[in-house]
Coordinates of C-alpha atoms in Angstrom, one line a residue:
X1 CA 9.9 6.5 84.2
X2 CA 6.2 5.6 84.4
X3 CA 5.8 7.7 87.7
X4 CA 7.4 10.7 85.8
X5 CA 5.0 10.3 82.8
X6 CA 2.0 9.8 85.1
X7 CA 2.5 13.0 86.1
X8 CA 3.1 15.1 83.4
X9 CA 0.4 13.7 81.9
X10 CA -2.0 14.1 84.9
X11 CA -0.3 17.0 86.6
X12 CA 0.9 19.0 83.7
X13 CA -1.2 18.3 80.6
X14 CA -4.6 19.2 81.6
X15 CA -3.5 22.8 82.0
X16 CA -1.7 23.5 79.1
X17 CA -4.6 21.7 77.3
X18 CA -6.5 23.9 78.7
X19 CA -5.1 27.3 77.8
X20 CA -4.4 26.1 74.3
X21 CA -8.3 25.4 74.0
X22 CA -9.3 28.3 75.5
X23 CA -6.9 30.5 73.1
X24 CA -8.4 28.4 70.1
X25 CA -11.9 29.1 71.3
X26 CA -11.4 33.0 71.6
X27 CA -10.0 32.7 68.2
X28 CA -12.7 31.2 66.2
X29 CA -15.4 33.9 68.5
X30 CA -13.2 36.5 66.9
X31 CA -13.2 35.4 63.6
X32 CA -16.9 35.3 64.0
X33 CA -17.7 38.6 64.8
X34 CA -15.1 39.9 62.0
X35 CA -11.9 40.5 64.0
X36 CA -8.9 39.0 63.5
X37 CA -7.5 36.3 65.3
X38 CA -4.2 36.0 64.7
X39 CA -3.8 40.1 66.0
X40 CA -5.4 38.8 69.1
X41 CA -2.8 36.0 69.9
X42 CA -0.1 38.6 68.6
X43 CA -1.1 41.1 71.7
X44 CA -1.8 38.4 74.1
X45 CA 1.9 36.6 73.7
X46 CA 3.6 40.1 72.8
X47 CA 6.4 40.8 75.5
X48 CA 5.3 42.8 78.3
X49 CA 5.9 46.0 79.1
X50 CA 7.8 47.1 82.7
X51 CA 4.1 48.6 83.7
X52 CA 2.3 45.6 82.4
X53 CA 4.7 43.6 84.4
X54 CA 4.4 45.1 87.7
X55 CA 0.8 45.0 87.5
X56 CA 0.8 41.6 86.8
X57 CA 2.9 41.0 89.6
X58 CA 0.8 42.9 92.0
X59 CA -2.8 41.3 90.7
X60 CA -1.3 38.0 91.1
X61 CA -0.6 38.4 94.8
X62 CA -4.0 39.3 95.1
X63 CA -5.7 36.5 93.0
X64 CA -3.3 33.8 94.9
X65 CA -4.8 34.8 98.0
X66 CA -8.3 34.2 96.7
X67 CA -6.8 31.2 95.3
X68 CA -6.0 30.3 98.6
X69 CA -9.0 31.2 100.2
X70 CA -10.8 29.2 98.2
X71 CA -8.9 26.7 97.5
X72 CA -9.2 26.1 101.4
X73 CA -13.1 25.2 101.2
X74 CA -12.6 22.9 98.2
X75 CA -10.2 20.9 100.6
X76 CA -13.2 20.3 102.6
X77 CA -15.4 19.7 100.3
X78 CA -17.6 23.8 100.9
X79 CA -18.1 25.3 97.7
X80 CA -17.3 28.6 99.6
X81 CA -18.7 31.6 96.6
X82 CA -18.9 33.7 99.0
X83 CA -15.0 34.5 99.2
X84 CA -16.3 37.7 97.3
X85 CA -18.1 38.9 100.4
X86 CA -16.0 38.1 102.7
X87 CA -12.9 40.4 100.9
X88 CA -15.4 42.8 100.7
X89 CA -16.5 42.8 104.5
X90 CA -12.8 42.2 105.4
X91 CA -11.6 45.3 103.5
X92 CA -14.5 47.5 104.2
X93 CA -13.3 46.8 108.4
X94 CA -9.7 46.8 107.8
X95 CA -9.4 50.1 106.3
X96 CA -12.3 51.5 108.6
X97 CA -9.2 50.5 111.6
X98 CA -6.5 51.6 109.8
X99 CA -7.8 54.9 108.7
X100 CA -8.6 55.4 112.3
X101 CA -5.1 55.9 113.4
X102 CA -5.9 53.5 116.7
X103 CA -2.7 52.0 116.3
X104 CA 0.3 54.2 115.6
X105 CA 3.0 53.1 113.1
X106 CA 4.0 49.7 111.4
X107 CA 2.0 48.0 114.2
X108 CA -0.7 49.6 112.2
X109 CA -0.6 47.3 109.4
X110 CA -0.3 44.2 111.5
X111 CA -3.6 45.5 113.7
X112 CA -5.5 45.5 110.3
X113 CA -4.2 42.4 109.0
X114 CA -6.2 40.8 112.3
X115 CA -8.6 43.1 112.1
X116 CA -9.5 42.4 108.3
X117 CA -9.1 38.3 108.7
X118 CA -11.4 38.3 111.7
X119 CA -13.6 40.3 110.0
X120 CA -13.9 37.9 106.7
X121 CA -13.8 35.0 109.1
X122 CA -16.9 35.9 110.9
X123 CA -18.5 36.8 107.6
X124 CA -17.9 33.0 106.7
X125 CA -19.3 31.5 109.6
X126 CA -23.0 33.1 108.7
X127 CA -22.7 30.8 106.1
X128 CA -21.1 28.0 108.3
X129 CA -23.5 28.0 110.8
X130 CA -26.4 27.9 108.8
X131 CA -24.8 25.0 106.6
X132 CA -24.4 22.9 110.1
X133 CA -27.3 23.6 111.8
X134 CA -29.9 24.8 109.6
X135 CA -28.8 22.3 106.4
X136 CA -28.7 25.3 104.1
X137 CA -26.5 24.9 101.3
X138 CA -23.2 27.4 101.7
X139 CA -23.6 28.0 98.2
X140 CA -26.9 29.5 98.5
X141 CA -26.6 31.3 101.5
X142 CA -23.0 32.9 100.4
X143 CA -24.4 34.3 97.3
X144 CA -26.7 36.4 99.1
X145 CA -24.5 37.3 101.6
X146 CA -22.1 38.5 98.5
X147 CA -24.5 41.0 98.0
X148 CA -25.6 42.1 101.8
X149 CA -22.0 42.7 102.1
X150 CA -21.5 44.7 99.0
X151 CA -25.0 46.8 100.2
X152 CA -23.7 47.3 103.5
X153 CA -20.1 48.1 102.7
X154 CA -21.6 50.8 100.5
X155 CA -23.9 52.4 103.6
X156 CA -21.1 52.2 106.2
X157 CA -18.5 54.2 103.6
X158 CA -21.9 56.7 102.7
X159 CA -22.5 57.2 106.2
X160 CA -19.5 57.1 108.2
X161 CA -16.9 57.9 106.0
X162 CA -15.3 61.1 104.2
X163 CA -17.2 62.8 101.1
X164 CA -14.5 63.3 98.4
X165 CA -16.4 65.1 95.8
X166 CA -19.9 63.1 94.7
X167 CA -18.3 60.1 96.5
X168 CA -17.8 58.8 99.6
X169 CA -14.1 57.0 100.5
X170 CA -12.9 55.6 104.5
X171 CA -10.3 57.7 106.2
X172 CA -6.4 57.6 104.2
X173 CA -4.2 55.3 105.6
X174 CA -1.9 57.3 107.5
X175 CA 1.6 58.0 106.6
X176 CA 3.8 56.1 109.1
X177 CA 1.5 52.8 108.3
X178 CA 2.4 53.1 104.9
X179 CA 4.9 50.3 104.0
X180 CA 7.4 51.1 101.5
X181 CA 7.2 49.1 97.8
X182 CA 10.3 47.3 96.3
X183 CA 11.4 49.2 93.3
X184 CA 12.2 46.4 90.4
X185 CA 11.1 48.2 87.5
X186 CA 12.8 51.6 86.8
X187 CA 10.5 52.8 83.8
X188 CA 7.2 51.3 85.8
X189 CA 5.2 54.2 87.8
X190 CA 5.1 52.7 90.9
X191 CA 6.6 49.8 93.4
X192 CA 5.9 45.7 93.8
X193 CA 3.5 46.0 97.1
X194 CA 5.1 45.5 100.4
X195 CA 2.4 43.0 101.3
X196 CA 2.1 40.9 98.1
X197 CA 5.0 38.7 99.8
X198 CA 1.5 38.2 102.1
X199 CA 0.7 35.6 99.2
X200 CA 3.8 33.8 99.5
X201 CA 3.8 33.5 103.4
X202 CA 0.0 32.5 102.4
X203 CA 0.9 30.1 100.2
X204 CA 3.4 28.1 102.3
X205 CA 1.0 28.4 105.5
X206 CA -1.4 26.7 103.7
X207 CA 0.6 24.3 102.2
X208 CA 2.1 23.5 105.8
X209 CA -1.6 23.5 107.1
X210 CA -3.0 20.9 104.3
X211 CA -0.1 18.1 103.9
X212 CA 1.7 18.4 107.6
X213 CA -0.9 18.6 110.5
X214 CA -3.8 16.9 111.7
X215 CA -6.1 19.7 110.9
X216 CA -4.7 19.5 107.1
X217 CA -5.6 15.7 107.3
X218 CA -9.0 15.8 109.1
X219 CA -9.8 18.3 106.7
X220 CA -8.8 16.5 103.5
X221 CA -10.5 13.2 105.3
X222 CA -14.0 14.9 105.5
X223 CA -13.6 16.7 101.7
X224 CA -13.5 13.0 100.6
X225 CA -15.7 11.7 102.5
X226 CA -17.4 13.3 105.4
X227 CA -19.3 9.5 106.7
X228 CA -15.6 8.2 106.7
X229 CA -14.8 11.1 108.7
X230 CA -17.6 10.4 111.4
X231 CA -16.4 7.0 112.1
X232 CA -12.6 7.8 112.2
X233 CA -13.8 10.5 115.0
X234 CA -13.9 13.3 113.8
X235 CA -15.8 16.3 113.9
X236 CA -17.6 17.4 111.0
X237 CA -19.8 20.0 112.0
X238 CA -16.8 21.7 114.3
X239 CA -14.4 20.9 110.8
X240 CA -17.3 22.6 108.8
X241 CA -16.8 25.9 111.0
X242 CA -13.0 25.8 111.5
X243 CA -12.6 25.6 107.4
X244 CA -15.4 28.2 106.7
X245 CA -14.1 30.4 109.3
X246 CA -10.6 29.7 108.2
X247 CA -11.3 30.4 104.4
X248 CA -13.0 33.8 105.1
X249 CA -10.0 35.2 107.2
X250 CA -7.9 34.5 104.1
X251 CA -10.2 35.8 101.9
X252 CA -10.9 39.2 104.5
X253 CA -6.6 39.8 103.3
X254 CA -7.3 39.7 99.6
X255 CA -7.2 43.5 98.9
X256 CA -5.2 44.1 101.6
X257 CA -1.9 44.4 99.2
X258 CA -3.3 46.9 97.4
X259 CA -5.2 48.9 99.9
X260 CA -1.4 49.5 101.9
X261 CA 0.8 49.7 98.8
X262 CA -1.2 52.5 96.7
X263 CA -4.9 53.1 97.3
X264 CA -5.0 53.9 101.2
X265 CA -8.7 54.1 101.4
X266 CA -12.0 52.2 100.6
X267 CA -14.9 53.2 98.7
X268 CA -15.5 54.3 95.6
X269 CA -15.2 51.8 92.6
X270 CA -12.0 53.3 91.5
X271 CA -10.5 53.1 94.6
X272 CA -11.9 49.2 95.2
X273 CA -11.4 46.3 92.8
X274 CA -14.5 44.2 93.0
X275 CA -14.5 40.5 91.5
X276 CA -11.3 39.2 92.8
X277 CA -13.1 37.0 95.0
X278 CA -15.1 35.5 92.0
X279 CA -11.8 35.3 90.1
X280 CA -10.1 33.2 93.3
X281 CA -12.4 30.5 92.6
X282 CA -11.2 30.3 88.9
X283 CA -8.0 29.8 90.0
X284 CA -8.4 27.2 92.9
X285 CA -9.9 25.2 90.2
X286 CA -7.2 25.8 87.5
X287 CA -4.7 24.9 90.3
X288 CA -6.4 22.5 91.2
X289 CA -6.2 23.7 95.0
X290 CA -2.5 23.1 95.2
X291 CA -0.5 25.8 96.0
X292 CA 2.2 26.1 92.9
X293 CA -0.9 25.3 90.9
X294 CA -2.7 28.3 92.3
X295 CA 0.4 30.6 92.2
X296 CA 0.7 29.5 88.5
X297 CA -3.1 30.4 87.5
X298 CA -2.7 33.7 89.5
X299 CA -0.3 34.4 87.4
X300 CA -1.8 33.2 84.2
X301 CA -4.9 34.9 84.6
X302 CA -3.3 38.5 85.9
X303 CA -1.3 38.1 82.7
X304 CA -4.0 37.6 80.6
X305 CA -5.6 40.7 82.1
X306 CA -2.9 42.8 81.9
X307 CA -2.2 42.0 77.9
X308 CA -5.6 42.8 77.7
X309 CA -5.2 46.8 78.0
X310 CA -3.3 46.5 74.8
X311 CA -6.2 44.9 72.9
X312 CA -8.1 47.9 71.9
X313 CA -5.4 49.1 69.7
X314 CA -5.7 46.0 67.7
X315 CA -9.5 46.4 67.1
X316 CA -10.6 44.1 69.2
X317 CA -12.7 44.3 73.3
X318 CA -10.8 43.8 75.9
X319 CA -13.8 41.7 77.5
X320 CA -12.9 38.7 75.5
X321 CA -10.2 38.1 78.1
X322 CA -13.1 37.2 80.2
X323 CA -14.0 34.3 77.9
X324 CA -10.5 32.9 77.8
X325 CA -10.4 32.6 81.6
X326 CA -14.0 30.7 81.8
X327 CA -12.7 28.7 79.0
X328 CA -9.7 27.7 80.5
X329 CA -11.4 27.1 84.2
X330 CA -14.1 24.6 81.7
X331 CA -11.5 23.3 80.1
X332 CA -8.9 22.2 82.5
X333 CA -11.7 20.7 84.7
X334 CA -12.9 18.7 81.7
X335 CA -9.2 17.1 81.6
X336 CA -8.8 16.3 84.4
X337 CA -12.5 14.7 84.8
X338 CA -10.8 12.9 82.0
X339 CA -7.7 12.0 83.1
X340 CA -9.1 10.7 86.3
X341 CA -11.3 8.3 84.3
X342 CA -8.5 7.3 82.6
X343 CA -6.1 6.4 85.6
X344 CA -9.3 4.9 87.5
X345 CA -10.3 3.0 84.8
X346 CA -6.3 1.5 84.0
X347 CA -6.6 0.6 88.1
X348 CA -9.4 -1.0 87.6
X349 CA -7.4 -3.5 84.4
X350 CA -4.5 -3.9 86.7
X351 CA -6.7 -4.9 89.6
X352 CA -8.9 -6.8 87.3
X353 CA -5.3 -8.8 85.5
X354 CA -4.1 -8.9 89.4
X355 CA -7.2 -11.3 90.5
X356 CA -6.8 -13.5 87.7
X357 CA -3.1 -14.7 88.1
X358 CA -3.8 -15.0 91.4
X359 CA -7.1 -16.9 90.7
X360 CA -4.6 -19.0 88.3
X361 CA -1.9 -19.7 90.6
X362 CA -4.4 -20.6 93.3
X363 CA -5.5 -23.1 90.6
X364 CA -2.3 -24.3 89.6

């Protein structure tokens, strides 16, 4: 019974904590610039629509996958920001291939699967190597690599792209590498992606990788701590790479959902969702890099942006959503800073109570 409490109080508190602070917090910076609160929880917990719902479906695949990405570098103890560049790079080569027609049919879509993973992959390992043999921090050299890749994305689709109108798009996907959509919602204009299942085979890879091989365990050995790590034999500096190169190939798939289940080319902001990458980080740390955890704040945060389309007709910005989620991520890592305090500090009583009946007895 004290197992099971344990962990809803560890595992399962925090979050909802979370959430309900971060609705309570949106609330009172509504009230304070004259809205109304209590019309912004009404549109926020209202009951989705059938084309609310299949976006929310389809944006969670997405976010998962950053999840995942990320989620894959906080294992290791890499702060990898730079997931956002490495979708970026990864989608920018994968439809460059697959517009190309090189590869004929469904074979198609498997091609730029590899080709958008190695992609993002070798993205990442700018970053790796200069972390492992140059000692510069991953977090500074992936923000600026964010922004090469965005730059260069934008010169390779102005260059050596298509013009369509004032803008400048990648060749369409063609036809037969099209993969057909599963139709769940009969009122909703469009299909669940072929590839979002991509999170879920994702999801369980990564779950597989982290608690059932050696990898998972060296790499969970040097996250905690990396001088441990040395003297157990391991690696770190070929670790550092495999992870980095591991969490970019992940995050060179993020978009790939989308890009063969409606848009078909790359380019143009309205035909490319920036910020997913950004997002995935978010939700690593709201799943706390587990993967039901990161399926469940993929989920909670596509929800929250899909309600948020409706909040316009209740007065209010949609852009508040964007508080609620970085409240949430502050929120849910402030419990659990607290929760582990807690639990370390009720170890540290036990241990303490432990040694002194044993102290006693040894006296007796």
């Amino acid at each position: 019974m004290r197992r099971v409490l344990d962990t809803v109080v560890g595992g399962l508190l925090p979050p909802l904590v979370a959430v309900v602070a971060a609705m309570l917090a949106t609330g009172v910076l509504i009230a304070a610039f004259g809205g109304s609160p209590g019309d912004f929880l009404e549109v926020i917990f209202s009951v989705p629509n059938d084309r609310v719902l299949l976006t929310i479906i389809n944006q969670s695949a997405m976010l998962s996958i950053s999840g995942i990405a990320a989620a894959i570098g906080f294992r290791m103890g890499l702060f990898n920001i730079g997931v956002e560049g490495q979708y970026i790079v990864g989608s920018c080569a994968g439809a460059f291939f697959a517009g190309s027609g090189l590869v004929a049919g469904p074979l198609n879509i498997l091609a730029t699967l590899v080709v958008a993973a190695a992609a993002g992959a070798a993205y990442a390992l700018i970053a790796g190597l200069l972390r492992v043999y140059r000692g510069v921090s991953e977090v500074i050299s992936a923000i600026m690599l964010n922004y090469i890749a965005l730059t260069m994305a934008g010169y390779l689709v102005t260059n050596y792209g298509q013009a369509s109108g004032y803008t400048f798009t990648t060749e369409r996907l063609p036809l037969d590498s099209q993969p057909l959509g599963f139709k769940i919602f009969a009122d909703a204009p469009g299909d669940v992606w072929a590839l979002s299942s991509l999170a879920l085979i994702l999801g369980i890879g990564y779950w597989f990788l982290i608690a059932r091989t050696r990898f998972g365990f060296e790499l969970r050995v040097t996250g905690e701590s990396a001088t441990a790590a040395r003297a157990s034999g391991v690696n770190v500096k070929r670790m550092t790479l495999a992870t980095m190169a591991l969490s970019g190939a992940v995050a060179g798939l993020v978009w790939m959902p989308a890009y063969f289940g409606s848009v078909h080319t790359f380019g143009t902001p309205e035909n490319f969702q920036a910020g997913l990458g950004f997002l995935g980080l978010a939700v690593a740390l709201l799943g706390r890099n587990r993967t039901l955890g990161i399926f469940f704040a993929a989920a909670l945060f596509a929800f929250l942006s899909g309600q948020s389309n409706n909040l316009q007709s209740a007065g209010i910005a949609k852009d508040v959503i964007d508080i609620t989620q970085g409240v949430t991520v502050l929120a849910v890592v402030v419990a659990y800073e607290v929760v582990g305090r807690r639990r370390a500090k009720t170890e540290a009583e036990r241990v303490s109570r432990q040694l002194d009946a044993e102290r006693e007895g040894a006296s007796a």
